[in-house]
Amino acid sequence: MDSQNYSQAIDTLNKMAYHYYVLDSPIASDAEYDALYHKLKAYEDAHPDSILPSSPTQRVGDVPLSEFSKNSHLKRMWSLDDVFGSAELEEWLNRIYKTHPHATFTCSPKFDGASLNLLYEGGLLQSATTRGNGIEGELVTQNARTIFSIPLQIPYTEQIEIRGEVLIAKDDFESLNAQRLVDNLPLFANPRNAAAGSLRQLDSKITAKRPLRFMPWGVGAIHTQIQSFYEILKSLESFGFASMPFLWHCKNKSEILDAYHTLLDARESYPLMLDGMVVMIDEIPLQEQLGWTIKSPRFACAYKFPAVEKTSIIKDIVFQVGRTGVITPVAELEPVEIEGAMITRATLHNFSEIAKKDIRIGDTVIIIRSGDVIPKIISSIHALRDGSQVRIQPPTLCPECAQELLVEEILIKCQNLSCPARVKESLVHFASKKALNIDGLGEKIVYELFDKGLVRGILDLYKLKEEDLLNLEGWKQKRAQNLLNSIKNTYGIELWRLINAFGIEHIGEGASKKLAKNFGTRVFSVSEKEILSIDGFGEEMARSLCEFNHTNAELIATMLHIITPTIPQQHSVMDSPLMGKNVVITGTLSAPREHFVEILEGLGARVSSSVSSKTDYLLCGENAGSKLAKAQNLGVQILSEGDLQNYLKT
């Protein structure tokens, strides 16, 4: 084989693989593929400096990793808001039509797998990153290269992020579990878990043995003049990706519902797991105008399938106390399998629901579970009662601390801030990955430390000594020292983590980051008015934060003194020429949109998603579209990145 034959062999093998793995229509036998593959491999062994990146040999698993590196997405991967039923869909559509009455929609399947973001530059696959928190995820490039339906090279040389779902087909899942049973290995709960677990193997040779598929569903960063999301998705097929099934361009609610019911009818027979349909505004400029909330885009939603229903019998009711004191009734059930998971418990939400549905201990009940949603009971089957059923009585005393409970309209709450259950759950949250990330301080350890009297609150964590831990059963010096070092590592941690760790109602990770960026440590003394000036913050969030600050002033001051968190670079907001100004962002900038939103809000500006007569400035990058034209017509001042940098220096 010479160099010319080598290139031809690569093209032939890739074509064979494409027909086999993507089109499911083989054009060669396994023996023919293997024979050509071994000839190509022999050439590469003799000419290692001539190996092309598109060669199928580059799909073989690499050296095992010790851990995954983190990698940032060029453009954020958002989660979608869910809608259930045609009434909720109509409500969502009406919000769109209120400002954009001529909008059309791209409808596509919502696959139930593990999301993956592929970055191509110069036509070559550069990286593959899991969704993670939407801003950054785990770098799993070695593993992604082993998946034959992910092209190593595409006929598009501009930088592009292609997003999709890593999946295992239902039949492949059954075969995989059957083999694991023979090998005496733990079984996967369902195809989604199997796909996610396979993608996150530190040894990519294991990933290579799993029957993974990649199904594209969108793009992130992209340089294109195409203004239709539907056309962008269709173009991915020409790059060598699997053709997306059930893809529609819908002009109204009626067409969307027709598409949904077509997909729903195919749910059981389709070889891949589906859990709904994505509905997205097709026009890219309209997407940009509508923008995003803190958590999700305003221009798309997930129209979910009805949850899978099963029946079981309620054996007993237990009352769980959350960190905010809310008492949640939980039913203990006769075990029942739903979508590959064995369900033994289901939430009953609150006592108003129990009374309305007349649910009793001993009832045969209908349970639903959709994807990762906690199983819940939707009704009891009264016709099957035999008289032995017992009514569920709401507790009057806290099941943990025996204090009298506060009965509100719907909720029953324990008001005792020292309630063991509240304290333990608060500590678990405080140490969690998206809070202070104290390695080695999971739920089990928190409960042990609390039950032994070593920790009664957040501050006690910083008083722990090695001898305290060594007195516990099973604790050795290394384990004790590791935990103490993890606690010590919280010194100087980012401010947003401390805000999130406090577990303030309605203030999650995204809100904590925005608050830290905008106010620094002044976040613990800001007014409701100041909070409401931040894009995406509502009255409930502002009220909740202010109430927490007032009630816990002493605890906050002590924690700030102990941890001295890292504070984002603050600018002189009051002196900023952008203070209180309305700014819209458009075009391609040198960093993700979120980066510039944080800078602008740090300068006191309010960032909006659409240009109007109230817009003061338009921050404009390359390839700006309709927003620039509208801003110029309205006389809005245009800012470049350079202009923004000058504001930062003032």
Short mmCIF file of N, CA and C in Angstrom, two decimals, residues 490-650:
data_model
loop_
_atom_site.label_atom_id
_atom_site.label_comp_id
_atom_site.label_asym_id
_atom_site.label_seq_id
_atom_site.Cartn_x
_atom_site.Cartn_y
_atom_site.Cartn_z
N THR A 490 -11.73 25.22 51.81
CA THR A 490 -12.81 26.18 51.56
C THR A 490 -12.37 27.61 51.87
N TYR A 491 -11.23 27.77 52.55
CA TYR A 491 -10.72 29.12 52.79
C TYR A 491 -10.39 29.78 51.45
N GLY A 492 -10.92 30.96 51.22
CA GLY A 492 -10.65 31.68 49.99
C GLY A 492 -11.44 31.19 48.80
N ILE A 493 -12.45 30.33 49.04
CA ILE A 493 -13.26 29.80 47.94
C ILE A 493 -14.09 30.92 47.31
N GLU A 494 -14.56 30.72 46.09
CA GLU A 494 -15.31 31.78 45.40
C GLU A 494 -16.56 32.18 46.20
N LEU A 495 -16.83 33.47 46.18
CA LEU A 495 -17.96 34.01 46.95
C LEU A 495 -19.29 33.37 46.55
N TRP A 496 -19.49 33.11 45.26
CA TRP A 496 -20.78 32.56 44.82
C TRP A 496 -21.05 31.21 45.48
N ARG A 497 -20.00 30.45 45.75
CA ARG A 497 -20.18 29.14 46.40
C ARG A 497 -20.70 29.31 47.82
N LEU A 498 -20.20 30.32 48.53
CA LEU A 498 -20.69 30.57 49.88
C LEU A 498 -22.16 30.99 49.85
N ILE A 499 -22.51 31.86 48.92
CA ILE A 499 -23.91 32.30 48.79
C ILE A 499 -24.80 31.08 48.54
N ASN A 500 -24.39 30.24 47.61
CA ASN A 500 -25.17 29.05 47.28
C ASN A 500 -25.21 28.07 48.45
N ALA A 501 -24.11 27.97 49.18
CA ALA A 501 -24.02 27.02 50.30
C ALA A 501 -25.00 27.36 51.42
N PHE A 502 -25.34 28.63 51.58
CA PHE A 502 -26.27 29.03 52.63
C PHE A 502 -27.67 28.45 52.39
N GLY A 503 -27.95 28.02 51.17
CA GLY A 503 -29.25 27.40 50.89
C GLY A 503 -30.41 28.38 50.98
N ILE A 504 -30.21 29.59 50.50
CA ILE A 504 -31.25 30.62 50.55
C ILE A 504 -32.37 30.26 49.59
N GLU A 505 -33.58 30.29 50.05
CA GLU A 505 -34.73 29.90 49.23
C GLU A 505 -34.79 30.75 47.96
N HIS A 506 -34.99 30.09 46.80
CA HIS A 506 -35.10 30.71 45.47
C HIS A 506 -33.76 31.20 44.91
N ILE A 507 -32.66 31.03 45.65
CA ILE A 507 -31.36 31.47 45.17
C ILE A 507 -30.49 30.25 44.91
N GLY A 508 -30.36 29.88 43.63
CA GLY A 508 -29.57 28.72 43.26
C GLY A 508 -28.19 29.09 42.76
N GLU A 509 -27.57 28.17 42.04
CA GLU A 509 -26.19 28.37 41.58
C GLU A 509 -26.07 29.57 40.64
N GLY A 510 -26.95 29.62 39.62
CA GLY A 510 -26.86 30.71 38.66
C GLY A 510 -27.07 32.08 39.29
N ALA A 511 -28.09 32.16 40.16
CA ALA A 511 -28.37 33.43 40.84
C ALA A 511 -27.21 33.82 41.75
N SER A 512 -26.61 32.83 42.43
CA SER A 512 -25.48 33.11 43.34
C SER A 512 -24.31 33.73 42.57
N LYS A 513 -24.05 33.21 41.37
CA LYS A 513 -22.94 33.73 40.57
C LYS A 513 -23.21 35.18 40.15
N LYS A 514 -24.45 35.44 39.75
CA LYS A 514 -24.78 36.80 39.33
C LYS A 514 -24.69 37.78 40.50
N LEU A 515 -25.17 37.35 41.66
CA LEU A 515 -25.12 38.21 42.84
C LEU A 515 -23.69 38.52 43.24
N ALA A 516 -22.83 37.50 43.22
CA ALA A 516 -21.43 37.70 43.58
C ALA A 516 -20.75 38.66 42.62
N LYS A 517 -21.04 38.49 41.32
CA LYS A 517 -20.43 39.35 40.31
C LYS A 517 -20.88 40.80 40.45
N ASN A 518 -22.16 40.99 40.77
CA ASN A 518 -22.73 42.34 40.82
C ASN A 518 -22.40 43.09 42.09
N PHE A 519 -22.38 42.37 43.23
CA PHE A 519 -22.30 43.08 44.51
C PHE A 519 -21.10 42.73 45.37
N GLY A 520 -20.39 41.65 45.06
CA GLY A 520 -19.33 41.24 45.98
C GLY A 520 -19.93 40.90 47.34
N THR A 521 -19.20 41.12 48.42
CA THR A 521 -19.72 40.79 49.76
C THR A 521 -20.84 41.74 50.18
N ARG A 522 -21.03 42.82 49.42
CA ARG A 522 -22.16 43.72 49.71
C ARG A 522 -23.49 43.04 49.44
N VAL A 523 -23.43 41.83 48.84
CA VAL A 523 -24.65 41.07 48.55
C VAL A 523 -25.45 40.80 49.82
N PHE A 524 -24.76 40.77 50.97
CA PHE A 524 -25.44 40.45 52.22
C PHE A 524 -26.06 41.68 52.89
N SER A 525 -26.04 42.83 52.18
CA SER A 525 -26.69 44.03 52.75
C SER A 525 -27.44 44.83 51.69
N VAL A 526 -27.58 44.27 50.48
CA VAL A 526 -28.24 45.02 49.40
C VAL A 526 -29.75 45.12 49.63
N SER A 527 -30.34 46.10 48.98
CA SER A 527 -31.79 46.30 49.08
C SER A 527 -32.51 45.50 48.01
N GLU A 528 -33.82 45.31 48.21
CA GLU A 528 -34.62 44.60 47.20
C GLU A 528 -34.55 45.32 45.86
N LYS A 529 -34.54 46.65 45.89
CA LYS A 529 -34.52 47.42 44.65
C LYS A 529 -33.27 47.13 43.84
N GLU A 530 -32.12 47.04 44.54
CA GLU A 530 -30.87 46.76 43.85
C GLU A 530 -30.89 45.36 43.23
N ILE A 531 -31.44 44.40 43.96
CA ILE A 531 -31.49 43.02 43.46
C ILE A 531 -32.37 42.95 42.22
N LEU A 532 -33.51 43.65 42.25
CA LEU A 532 -34.45 43.61 41.13
C LEU A 532 -33.88 44.26 39.87
N SER A 533 -32.82 45.04 40.01
CA SER A 533 -32.21 45.67 38.83
C SER A 533 -31.42 44.67 37.99
N ILE A 534 -31.17 43.47 38.54
CA ILE A 534 -30.42 42.45 37.81
C ILE A 534 -31.38 41.68 36.91
N ASP A 535 -31.01 41.51 35.66
CA ASP A 535 -31.84 40.80 34.71
C ASP A 535 -32.09 39.37 35.18
N GLY A 536 -33.36 38.97 35.22
CA GLY A 536 -33.72 37.60 35.60
C GLY A 536 -34.12 37.44 37.06
N PHE A 537 -33.99 38.50 37.88
CA PHE A 537 -34.35 38.41 39.29
C PHE A 537 -35.75 38.97 39.52
N GLY A 538 -36.57 38.20 40.25
CA GLY A 538 -37.93 38.62 40.54
C GLY A 538 -38.11 38.98 42.01
N GLU A 539 -39.33 39.37 42.36
CA GLU A 539 -39.61 39.84 43.71
C GLU A 539 -39.41 38.76 44.77
N GLU A 540 -39.81 37.51 44.45
CA GLU A 540 -39.64 36.43 45.43
C GLU A 540 -38.17 36.22 45.76
N MET A 541 -37.33 36.24 44.75
CA MET A 541 -35.90 36.05 44.97
C MET A 541 -35.33 37.19 45.81
N ALA A 542 -35.72 38.41 45.48
CA ALA A 542 -35.20 39.57 46.21
C ALA A 542 -35.65 39.55 47.67
N ARG A 543 -36.92 39.23 47.87
CA ARG A 543 -37.46 39.20 49.24
C ARG A 543 -36.79 38.11 50.06
N SER A 544 -36.60 36.95 49.46
CA SER A 544 -36.00 35.82 50.16
C SER A 544 -34.57 36.13 50.59
N LEU A 545 -33.79 36.75 49.69
CA LEU A 545 -32.41 37.08 50.02
C LEU A 545 -32.34 38.11 51.14
N CYS A 546 -33.16 39.14 51.05
CA CYS A 546 -33.14 40.19 52.09
C CYS A 546 -33.56 39.64 53.45
N GLU A 547 -34.55 38.77 53.46
CA GLU A 547 -34.99 38.17 54.73
C GLU A 547 -33.89 37.30 55.32
N PHE A 548 -33.21 36.53 54.48
CA PHE A 548 -32.12 35.69 54.97
C PHE A 548 -31.00 36.55 55.55
N ASN A 549 -30.64 37.62 54.85
CA ASN A 549 -29.56 38.49 55.32
C ASN A 549 -29.89 39.09 56.68
N HIS A 550 -31.13 39.50 56.85
CA HIS A 550 -31.55 40.13 58.11
C HIS A 550 -31.53 39.11 59.26
N THR A 551 -32.04 37.91 59.01
CA THR A 551 -32.18 36.90 60.06
C THR A 551 -30.83 36.29 60.45
N ASN A 552 -29.90 36.21 59.51
CA ASN A 552 -28.65 35.48 59.74
C ASN A 552 -27.42 36.36 59.69
N ALA A 553 -27.57 37.62 60.07
CA ALA A 553 -26.46 38.58 59.96
C ALA A 553 -25.22 38.12 60.73
N GLU A 554 -25.40 37.57 61.92
CA GLU A 554 -24.26 37.15 62.74
C GLU A 554 -23.53 35.96 62.11
N LEU A 555 -24.30 34.97 61.64
CA LEU A 555 -23.71 33.80 60.99
C LEU A 555 -22.94 34.22 59.73
N ILE A 556 -23.53 35.11 58.94
CA ILE A 556 -22.89 35.56 57.70
C ILE A 556 -21.55 36.23 58.01
N ALA A 557 -21.56 37.12 59.01
CA ALA A 557 -20.33 37.85 59.37
C ALA A 557 -19.24 36.88 59.82
N THR A 558 -19.62 35.88 60.60
CA THR A 558 -18.64 34.91 61.09
C THR A 558 -18.06 34.09 59.95
N MET A 559 -18.93 33.63 59.03
CA MET A 559 -18.46 32.83 57.90
C MET A 559 -17.55 33.64 56.98
N LEU A 560 -17.87 34.91 56.76
CA LEU A 560 -17.01 35.75 55.93
C LEU A 560 -15.64 35.92 56.57
N HIS A 561 -15.61 36.01 57.90
CA HIS A 561 -14.35 36.16 58.62
C HIS A 561 -13.52 34.88 58.53
N ILE A 562 -14.18 33.73 58.65
CA ILE A 562 -13.47 32.45 58.61
C ILE A 562 -12.96 32.14 57.21
N ILE A 563 -13.83 32.25 56.23
CA ILE A 563 -13.50 31.79 54.87
C ILE A 563 -12.78 32.86 54.06
N THR A 564 -13.11 34.12 54.30
CA THR A 564 -12.62 35.23 53.47
C THR A 564 -12.68 34.85 51.99
N PRO A 565 -13.89 34.73 51.46
CA PRO A 565 -14.06 34.24 50.08
C PRO A 565 -13.43 35.15 49.04
N THR A 566 -13.09 34.53 47.92
CA THR A 566 -12.56 35.29 46.79
C THR A 566 -13.68 36.09 46.16
N ILE A 567 -13.45 37.38 46.01
CA ILE A 567 -14.49 38.27 45.49
C ILE A 567 -14.16 38.62 44.04
N PRO A 568 -15.13 38.49 43.13
CA PRO A 568 -14.88 38.86 41.73
C PRO A 568 -14.43 40.31 41.63
N GLN A 569 -13.61 40.58 40.62
CA GLN A 569 -13.12 41.94 40.44
C GLN A 569 -14.30 42.90 40.31
N GLN A 570 -14.32 43.86 41.19
CA GLN A 570 -15.43 44.82 41.20
C GLN A 570 -15.01 46.12 40.53
N HIS A 571 -15.94 46.72 39.89
CA HIS A 571 -15.69 48.01 39.25
C HIS A 571 -16.46 49.08 40.02
N SER A 572 -16.07 50.30 39.83
CA SER A 572 -16.74 51.39 40.52
C SER A 572 -18.10 51.62 39.87
N VAL A 573 -19.07 50.84 40.35
CA VAL A 573 -20.38 50.83 39.71
C VAL A 573 -21.05 52.20 39.75
N MET A 574 -20.98 52.85 40.88
CA MET A 574 -21.71 54.12 41.02
C MET A 574 -21.15 55.18 40.06
N ASP A 575 -19.84 55.10 39.76
CA ASP A 575 -19.24 56.07 38.85
C ASP A 575 -19.28 55.62 37.39
N SER A 576 -19.77 54.42 37.15
CA SER A 576 -19.77 53.88 35.79
C SER A 576 -20.77 54.61 34.90
N PRO A 577 -20.36 54.99 33.68
CA PRO A 577 -21.30 55.63 32.75
C PRO A 577 -22.41 54.68 32.31
N LEU A 578 -22.26 53.38 32.59
CA LEU A 578 -23.29 52.41 32.23
C LEU A 578 -24.26 52.13 33.37
N MET A 579 -24.04 52.76 34.52
CA MET A 579 -24.91 52.53 35.66
C MET A 579 -26.37 52.84 35.32
N GLY A 580 -27.24 51.81 35.47
CA GLY A 580 -28.67 52.00 35.25
C GLY A 580 -29.07 52.03 33.79
N LYS A 581 -28.12 51.82 32.87
CA LYS A 581 -28.43 51.88 31.44
C LYS A 581 -28.89 50.51 30.93
N ASN A 582 -29.74 50.54 29.91
CA ASN A 582 -30.23 49.31 29.27
C ASN A 582 -29.33 48.97 28.09
N VAL A 583 -28.76 47.75 28.12
CA VAL A 583 -27.81 47.34 27.09
C VAL A 583 -28.29 46.03 26.45
N VAL A 584 -28.17 45.96 25.14
CA VAL A 584 -28.49 44.73 24.40
C VAL A 584 -27.20 44.25 23.73
N ILE A 585 -27.03 42.93 23.65
CA ILE A 585 -25.84 42.33 23.04
C ILE A 585 -26.23 41.64 21.73
N THR A 586 -25.40 41.82 20.70
CA THR A 586 -25.66 41.14 19.43
C THR A 586 -24.35 40.81 18.73
N GLY A 587 -24.40 39.87 17.80
CA GLY A 587 -23.22 39.52 17.02
C GLY A 587 -22.29 38.56 17.74
N THR A 588 -21.20 38.18 17.06
CA THR A 588 -20.22 37.24 17.60
C THR A 588 -19.09 38.02 18.27
N LEU A 589 -18.91 37.77 19.56
CA LEU A 589 -17.88 38.45 20.34
C LEU A 589 -16.75 37.48 20.64
N SER A 590 -15.70 37.96 21.32
CA SER A 590 -14.52 37.13 21.55
C SER A 590 -14.70 36.12 22.67
N ALA A 591 -15.81 36.18 23.39
CA ALA A 591 -16.09 35.25 24.49
C ALA A 591 -17.59 35.00 24.53
N PRO A 592 -18.03 33.96 25.26
CA PRO A 592 -19.47 33.68 25.35
C PRO A 592 -20.26 34.88 25.86
N ARG A 593 -21.52 34.95 25.45
CA ARG A 593 -22.39 36.06 25.83
C ARG A 593 -22.42 36.27 27.33
N GLU A 594 -22.42 35.15 28.11
CA GLU A 594 -22.52 35.25 29.57
C GLU A 594 -21.36 36.06 30.15
N HIS A 595 -20.19 35.96 29.51
CA HIS A 595 -19.02 36.71 29.98
C HIS A 595 -19.30 38.22 29.93
N PHE A 596 -19.90 38.67 28.85
CA PHE A 596 -20.16 40.10 28.70
C PHE A 596 -21.36 40.55 29.54
N VAL A 597 -22.32 39.65 29.74
CA VAL A 597 -23.44 39.97 30.63
C VAL A 597 -22.90 40.25 32.03
N GLU A 598 -21.97 39.41 32.51
CA GLU A 598 -21.40 39.60 33.84
C GLU A 598 -20.65 40.92 33.94
N ILE A 599 -19.88 41.26 32.89
CA ILE A 599 -19.13 42.52 32.91
C ILE A 599 -20.09 43.71 32.96
N LEU A 600 -21.11 43.67 32.09
CA LEU A 600 -22.05 44.79 32.02
C LEU A 600 -22.83 44.96 33.32
N GLU A 601 -23.29 43.85 33.87
CA GLU A 601 -24.03 43.95 35.13
C GLU A 601 -23.11 44.40 36.26
N GLY A 602 -21.83 44.02 36.17
CA GLY A 602 -20.86 44.49 37.15
C GLY A 602 -20.64 45.99 37.07
N LEU A 603 -20.92 46.57 35.90
CA LEU A 603 -20.83 48.02 35.72
C LEU A 603 -22.15 48.72 36.00
N GLY A 604 -23.13 47.94 36.49
CA GLY A 604 -24.41 48.54 36.86
C GLY A 604 -25.43 48.60 35.75
N ALA A 605 -25.13 48.01 34.60
CA ALA A 605 -26.07 48.04 33.47
C ALA A 605 -27.13 46.96 33.61
N ARG A 606 -28.25 47.14 32.93
CA ARG A 606 -29.29 46.12 32.82
C ARG A 606 -29.22 45.54 31.42
N VAL A 607 -29.03 44.25 31.31
CA VAL A 607 -28.89 43.61 30.00
C VAL A 607 -30.24 43.07 29.56
N SER A 608 -30.70 43.52 28.41
CA SER A 608 -31.98 43.08 27.85
C SER A 608 -31.71 42.22 26.61
N SER A 609 -32.75 41.52 26.16
CA SER A 609 -32.58 40.62 25.02
C SER A 609 -33.03 41.23 23.70
N SER A 610 -33.79 42.31 23.72
CA SER A 610 -34.29 42.88 22.47
C SER A 610 -34.15 44.40 22.48
N VAL A 611 -33.94 44.95 21.29
CA VAL A 611 -33.77 46.40 21.12
C VAL A 611 -35.14 47.07 21.11
N SER A 612 -35.25 48.17 21.86
CA SER A 612 -36.49 48.95 21.90
C SER A 612 -36.13 50.42 22.08
N SER A 613 -37.16 51.25 22.20
CA SER A 613 -36.92 52.68 22.40
C SER A 613 -36.27 52.96 23.76
N LYS A 614 -36.31 51.96 24.67
CA LYS A 614 -35.71 52.13 25.99
C LYS A 614 -34.24 51.69 26.03
N THR A 615 -33.74 51.14 24.92
CA THR A 615 -32.35 50.67 24.88
C THR A 615 -31.40 51.85 24.80
N ASP A 616 -30.37 51.85 25.67
CA ASP A 616 -29.38 52.93 25.67
C ASP A 616 -28.16 52.59 24.82
N TYR A 617 -27.72 51.32 24.90
CA TYR A 617 -26.51 50.92 24.18
C TYR A 617 -26.72 49.55 23.54
N LEU A 618 -26.04 49.33 22.40
CA LEU A 618 -25.99 48.01 21.77
C LEU A 618 -24.52 47.60 21.71
N LEU A 619 -24.16 46.53 22.47
CA LEU A 619 -22.81 45.98 22.39
C LEU A 619 -22.78 45.06 21.17
N CYS A 620 -21.95 45.41 20.20
CA CYS A 620 -22.05 44.79 18.88
C CYS A 620 -20.76 44.07 18.50
N GLY A 621 -20.90 42.78 18.13
CA GLY A 621 -19.78 42.00 17.63
C GLY A 621 -19.90 41.80 16.13
N GLU A 622 -19.15 40.83 15.60
CA GLU A 622 -19.19 40.55 14.16
C GLU A 622 -20.49 39.86 13.77
N ASN A 623 -20.83 39.94 12.50
CA ASN A 623 -22.01 39.29 11.93
C ASN A 623 -23.29 39.69 12.65
N ALA A 624 -23.38 40.97 13.03
CA ALA A 624 -24.60 41.46 13.68
C ALA A 624 -25.74 41.47 12.67
N GLY A 625 -26.94 41.21 13.15
CA GLY A 625 -28.08 41.12 12.25
C GLY A 625 -29.09 42.23 12.43
N SER A 626 -30.36 41.82 12.64
CA SER A 626 -31.47 42.77 12.67
C SER A 626 -31.40 43.72 13.86
N LYS A 627 -30.78 43.27 14.95
CA LYS A 627 -30.71 44.15 16.13
C LYS A 627 -29.90 45.41 15.83
N LEU A 628 -28.83 45.25 15.07
CA LEU A 628 -28.00 46.41 14.71
C LEU A 628 -28.78 47.39 13.86
N ALA A 629 -29.50 46.88 12.87
CA ALA A 629 -30.29 47.76 12.00
C ALA A 629 -31.35 48.51 12.80
N LYS A 630 -32.02 47.80 13.70
CA LYS A 630 -33.07 48.43 14.51
C LYS A 630 -32.47 49.48 15.43
N ALA A 631 -31.31 49.15 16.04
CA ALA A 631 -30.66 50.11 16.95
C ALA A 631 -30.26 51.38 16.21
N GLN A 632 -29.75 51.22 14.99
CA GLN A 632 -29.35 52.40 14.20
C GLN A 632 -30.56 53.25 13.85
N ASN A 633 -31.68 52.61 13.53
CA ASN A 633 -32.91 53.35 13.22
C ASN A 633 -33.42 54.13 14.42
N LEU A 634 -33.22 53.56 15.64
CA LEU A 634 -33.70 54.21 16.86
C LEU A 634 -32.67 55.18 17.44
N GLY A 635 -31.50 55.25 16.83
CA GLY A 635 -30.47 56.16 17.32
C GLY A 635 -29.77 55.66 18.57
N VAL A 636 -29.77 54.33 18.77
CA VAL A 636 -29.12 53.75 19.95
C VAL A 636 -27.61 53.81 19.76
N GLN A 637 -26.87 54.15 20.83
CA GLN A 637 -25.42 54.23 20.74
C GLN A 637 -24.82 52.82 20.62
N ILE A 638 -23.91 52.62 19.66
CA ILE A 638 -23.30 51.32 19.40
C ILE A 638 -21.96 51.24 20.12
N LEU A 639 -21.74 50.13 20.86
CA LEU A 639 -20.48 49.90 21.57
C LEU A 639 -19.75 48.72 20.94
N SER A 640 -18.44 48.83 20.84
CA SER A 640 -17.60 47.70 20.44
C SER A 640 -16.99 47.10 21.70
N GLU A 641 -16.30 45.96 21.55
CA GLU A 641 -15.60 45.39 22.70
C GLU A 641 -14.55 46.37 23.23
N GLY A 642 -13.90 47.09 22.30
CA GLY A 642 -12.90 48.08 22.71
C GLY A 642 -13.52 49.17 23.56
N ASP A 643 -14.71 49.63 23.17
CA ASP A 643 -15.40 50.65 23.96
C ASP A 643 -15.68 50.14 25.37
N LEU A 644 -16.11 48.87 25.46
CA LEU A 644 -16.42 48.30 26.77
C LEU A 644 -15.16 48.22 27.62
N GLN A 645 -14.04 47.85 27.02
CA GLN A 645 -12.78 47.80 27.77
C GLN A 645 -12.41 49.18 28.30
N ASN A 646 -12.69 50.22 27.54
CA ASN A 646 -12.41 51.58 28.01
C ASN A 646 -13.26 51.93 29.23
N TYR A 647 -14.54 51.46 29.25
CA TYR A 647 -15.38 51.70 30.42
C TYR A 647 -14.82 51.00 31.65
N LEU A 648 -14.22 49.81 31.43
CA LEU A 648 -13.65 49.07 32.55
C LEU A 648 -12.46 49.80 33.16
N LYS A 649 -11.78 50.60 32.34
CA LYS A 649 -10.59 51.32 32.83
C LYS A 649 -10.94 52.60 33.56
N THR A 650 -12.20 53.09 33.36
CA THR A 650 -12.57 54.38 33.96
C THR A 650 -12.97 54.19 35.40
#
